[in-house]
């Protein structure tokens, strides 16, 4: 069970692309006060928790509603996740700056920057793949800790920007992209193997 917790925590932390999210967060909140920036960080965290758990816990019912098999969704989710990873590695994943008066916490920061199409797919697959209640509880704790870790990074975003600089954030985003591409390949080939098997 501890292995499951660590596995879910690490996988979800990477899939939430924390350093790309951090870079986008700094860009979209550059004209706001520190207190307002922290309020936005908390709102983003809360929005991501709600979104992730809705997808994670009710994924099985979504599949049943649309008549989609888990393995077919794995193939689709793996493909989308891989394309997101390529964008991060190439440095094409970016956000446009909006006015400081607009509330950017839910859209675009929570959705689709933190919880994008690939992450949604991975959450649905992971939630539908867990069978027992203890597994779901442990995985839920791992998911919650991953989201809180990303939220913690956003709360201390100003200090991290001073330490890492934009170049450091760019490097970490590309490294995250490499890990995301590996997870995407695993999801895709698991789906393909089961689909053909």
Short mmCIF file of C-alpha atoms in Angstrom, two decimals:
data_model
loop_
_atom_site.label_atom_id
_atom_site.label_comp_id
_atom_site.label_asym_id
_atom_site.label_seq_id
_atom_site.Cartn_x
_atom_site.Cartn_y
_atom_site.Cartn_z
CA UNK A 1 0.00 0.00 0.00
CA UNK A 2 2.90 2.37 0.75
CA UNK A 3 4.29 1.57 -2.70
CA UNK A 4 0.93 2.46 -4.26
CA UNK A 5 0.89 5.78 -2.36
CA UNK A 6 4.41 6.71 -3.53
CA UNK A 7 3.64 5.57 -7.08
CA UNK A 8 0.45 7.66 -7.33
CA UNK A 9 2.05 10.67 -5.61
CA UNK A 10 5.08 10.77 -7.93
CA UNK A 11 3.09 10.03 -11.08
CA UNK A 12 0.47 12.68 -10.36
CA UNK A 13 3.03 15.26 -9.25
CA UNK A 14 4.80 14.86 -12.61
CA UNK A 15 1.52 14.78 -14.60
CA UNK A 16 0.41 18.06 -13.02
CA UNK A 17 3.56 19.58 -14.64
CA UNK A 18 4.49 21.66 -11.56
CA UNK A 19 7.29 23.70 -13.13
CA UNK A 20 5.30 24.63 -16.23
CA UNK A 21 2.39 25.56 -13.93
CA UNK A 22 4.78 27.61 -11.78
CA UNK A 23 6.10 29.45 -14.83
CA UNK A 24 2.56 30.15 -16.09
CA UNK A 25 1.46 31.25 -12.61
CA UNK A 26 4.33 33.75 -12.34
CA UNK A 27 3.56 35.09 -15.81
CA UNK A 28 -0.16 35.53 -15.17
CA UNK A 29 0.26 37.09 -11.71
CA UNK A 30 3.28 39.31 -12.33
CA UNK A 31 1.28 42.52 -11.83
CA UNK A 32 -0.48 41.57 -8.58
CA UNK A 33 0.48 42.04 -4.93
CA UNK A 34 2.01 39.16 -2.97
CA UNK A 35 -1.12 38.74 -0.82
CA UNK A 36 -3.31 38.54 -3.93
CA UNK A 37 -0.88 36.09 -5.54
CA UNK A 38 -1.19 33.79 -2.52
CA UNK A 39 -4.99 34.03 -2.66
CA UNK A 40 -4.88 32.99 -6.32
CA UNK A 41 -2.51 30.11 -5.44
CA UNK A 42 -4.98 28.80 -2.83
CA UNK A 43 -7.88 29.11 -5.27
CA UNK A 44 -5.94 27.22 -7.95
CA UNK A 45 -5.12 24.46 -5.46
CA UNK A 46 -8.73 24.11 -4.33
CA UNK A 47 -9.99 24.07 -7.95
CA UNK A 48 -7.45 21.40 -8.94
CA UNK A 49 -8.43 19.22 -5.93
CA UNK A 50 -12.13 19.38 -6.91
CA UNK A 51 -11.42 18.66 -10.58
CA UNK A 52 -8.98 15.82 -9.95
CA UNK A 53 -11.19 14.01 -7.45
CA UNK A 54 -14.30 14.34 -9.61
CA UNK A 55 -12.43 12.71 -12.51
CA UNK A 56 -10.60 10.16 -10.37
CA UNK A 57 -13.64 8.92 -8.43
CA UNK A 58 -16.24 9.00 -11.21
CA UNK A 59 -14.13 7.94 -14.20
CA UNK A 60 -15.63 4.43 -14.24
CA UNK A 61 -19.15 5.88 -14.57
CA UNK A 62 -18.04 8.22 -17.36
CA UNK A 63 -16.71 5.21 -19.30
CA UNK A 64 -19.95 3.29 -18.73
CA UNK A 65 -22.06 6.29 -19.79
CA UNK A 66 -20.28 6.69 -23.14
CA UNK A 67 -19.59 2.99 -23.72
CA UNK A 68 -15.81 3.52 -23.87
CA UNK A 69 -13.45 0.70 -22.89
CA UNK A 70 -10.63 1.46 -20.47
CA UNK A 71 -7.96 0.32 -22.94
CA UNK A 72 -9.31 2.47 -25.78
CA UNK A 73 -9.20 5.45 -23.43
CA UNK A 74 -5.65 4.52 -22.38
CA UNK A 75 -4.55 4.72 -26.02
CA UNK A 76 -6.22 8.12 -26.51
CA UNK A 77 -5.02 9.55 -23.19
CA UNK A 78 -1.46 8.32 -23.78
CA UNK A 79 -1.40 9.99 -27.20
CA UNK A 80 -2.66 13.36 -25.89
CA UNK A 81 -0.30 13.21 -22.92
CA UNK A 82 2.64 12.50 -25.24
CA UNK A 83 1.78 15.52 -27.42
CA UNK A 84 1.67 17.70 -24.27
CA UNK A 85 5.09 16.35 -23.25
CA UNK A 86 6.56 17.16 -26.69
CA UNK A 87 5.27 20.75 -26.39
CA UNK A 88 6.95 21.10 -22.98
CA UNK A 89 10.26 19.66 -24.21
CA UNK A 90 10.30 21.88 -27.30
CA UNK A 91 9.36 24.94 -25.24
CA UNK A 92 6.12 25.51 -27.17
CA UNK A 93 3.90 25.20 -24.11
CA UNK A 94 3.14 28.78 -23.20
CA UNK A 95 0.38 31.03 -21.95
CA UNK A 96 -0.61 34.50 -22.98
CA UNK A 97 -0.64 37.19 -20.31
CA UNK A 98 -4.08 38.45 -19.36
CA UNK A 99 -4.99 41.59 -17.47
CA UNK A 100 -4.33 41.51 -13.73
CA UNK A 101 -7.96 42.40 -13.04
CA UNK A 102 -9.17 39.11 -14.51
CA UNK A 103 -9.45 36.10 -12.22
CA UNK A 104 -7.06 33.57 -13.73
CA UNK A 105 -7.21 31.02 -10.88
CA UNK A 106 -9.77 28.58 -12.31
CA UNK A 107 -9.32 29.32 -16.03
CA UNK A 108 -6.65 29.07 -17.31
CA UNK A 109 -4.45 28.17 -14.30
CA UNK A 110 -6.41 25.25 -12.81
CA UNK A 111 -7.93 24.14 -16.13
CA UNK A 112 -6.33 23.60 -18.66
CA UNK A 113 -2.81 24.53 -17.49
CA UNK A 114 -2.60 22.33 -14.36
CA UNK A 115 -5.27 19.78 -15.30
CA UNK A 116 -4.95 19.52 -19.07
CA UNK A 117 -6.39 16.90 -21.45
CA UNK A 118 -3.55 14.45 -20.83
CA UNK A 119 -3.86 14.71 -17.05
CA UNK A 120 -7.64 14.27 -17.31
CA UNK A 121 -7.12 11.10 -19.33
CA UNK A 122 -4.56 9.73 -16.86
CA UNK A 123 -6.89 10.44 -13.90
CA UNK A 124 -9.81 8.67 -15.57
CA UNK A 125 -7.65 5.65 -16.42
CA UNK A 126 -6.10 5.44 -12.95
CA UNK A 127 -9.42 5.80 -11.14
CA UNK A 128 -11.13 3.18 -13.30
CA UNK A 129 -8.19 0.78 -12.91
CA UNK A 130 -8.36 0.58 -9.10
CA UNK A 131 -10.70 -2.15 -7.88
CA UNK A 132 -10.74 -2.25 -4.06
CA UNK A 133 -11.78 0.44 -1.56
CA UNK A 134 -8.39 0.40 0.31
CA UNK A 135 -6.58 0.93 -3.02
CA UNK A 136 -8.83 3.88 -3.84
CA UNK A 137 -8.28 5.43 -0.39
CA UNK A 138 -4.48 5.13 -0.61
CA UNK A 139 -4.45 6.42 -4.19
CA UNK A 140 -6.71 9.33 -3.16
CA UNK A 141 -4.24 10.28 -0.42
CA UNK A 142 -1.38 10.13 -2.93
CA UNK A 143 -3.34 12.32 -5.35
CA UNK A 144 -4.24 14.83 -2.61
CA UNK A 145 -0.59 15.10 -1.49
CA UNK A 146 0.55 15.62 -5.10
CA UNK A 147 -1.93 18.47 -5.61
CA UNK A 148 -0.99 20.04 -2.26
CA UNK A 149 2.71 19.83 -3.21
CA UNK A 150 2.01 21.72 -6.45
CA UNK A 151 -0.10 24.23 -4.47
CA UNK A 152 2.79 24.68 -2.03
CA UNK A 153 5.10 25.53 -4.94
CA UNK A 154 2.63 28.19 -6.12
CA UNK A 155 2.42 29.72 -2.64
CA UNK A 156 6.21 30.18 -2.54
CA UNK A 157 6.40 31.05 -6.26
CA UNK A 158 8.02 34.46 -5.71
CA UNK A 159 10.90 32.98 -3.71
CA UNK A 160 11.40 30.14 -6.21
CA UNK A 161 11.55 32.64 -9.07
CA UNK A 162 14.39 34.49 -7.33
CA UNK A 163 16.29 31.24 -6.70
CA UNK A 164 15.76 29.51 -10.07
CA UNK A 165 15.22 32.40 -12.49
CA UNK A 166 13.33 32.00 -15.79
CA UNK A 167 16.15 29.89 -17.28
CA UNK A 168 16.00 27.45 -14.37
CA UNK A 169 12.21 27.15 -14.65
CA UNK A 170 12.54 26.50 -18.39
CA UNK A 171 15.05 23.68 -17.79
CA UNK A 172 12.85 22.08 -15.11
CA UNK A 173 9.80 22.32 -17.42
CA UNK A 174 11.70 20.43 -20.15
CA UNK A 175 12.84 17.76 -17.68
CA UNK A 176 9.23 17.38 -16.52
CA UNK A 177 8.27 16.93 -20.18
CA UNK A 178 10.67 13.97 -20.47
CA UNK A 179 9.07 12.23 -17.47
CA UNK A 180 5.57 12.97 -18.79
CA UNK A 181 6.49 11.43 -22.17
CA UNK A 182 7.62 8.23 -20.41
CA UNK A 183 4.35 8.02 -18.45
CA UNK A 184 2.42 8.68 -21.68
CA UNK A 185 4.24 5.85 -23.46
CA UNK A 186 3.49 3.48 -20.57
CA UNK A 187 -0.24 4.34 -20.63
CA UNK A 188 -0.40 4.05 -24.44
CA UNK A 189 1.40 0.71 -24.72
CA UNK A 190 -0.53 -0.82 -21.80
CA UNK A 191 -3.76 0.10 -23.58
CA UNK A 192 -2.48 -1.17 -26.95
CA UNK A 193 -1.26 -4.47 -25.48
CA UNK A 194 -4.60 -5.14 -23.74
CA UNK A 195 -6.58 -3.96 -26.77
CA UNK A 196 -4.74 -6.32 -29.13
CA UNK A 197 -4.47 -9.15 -26.58
#
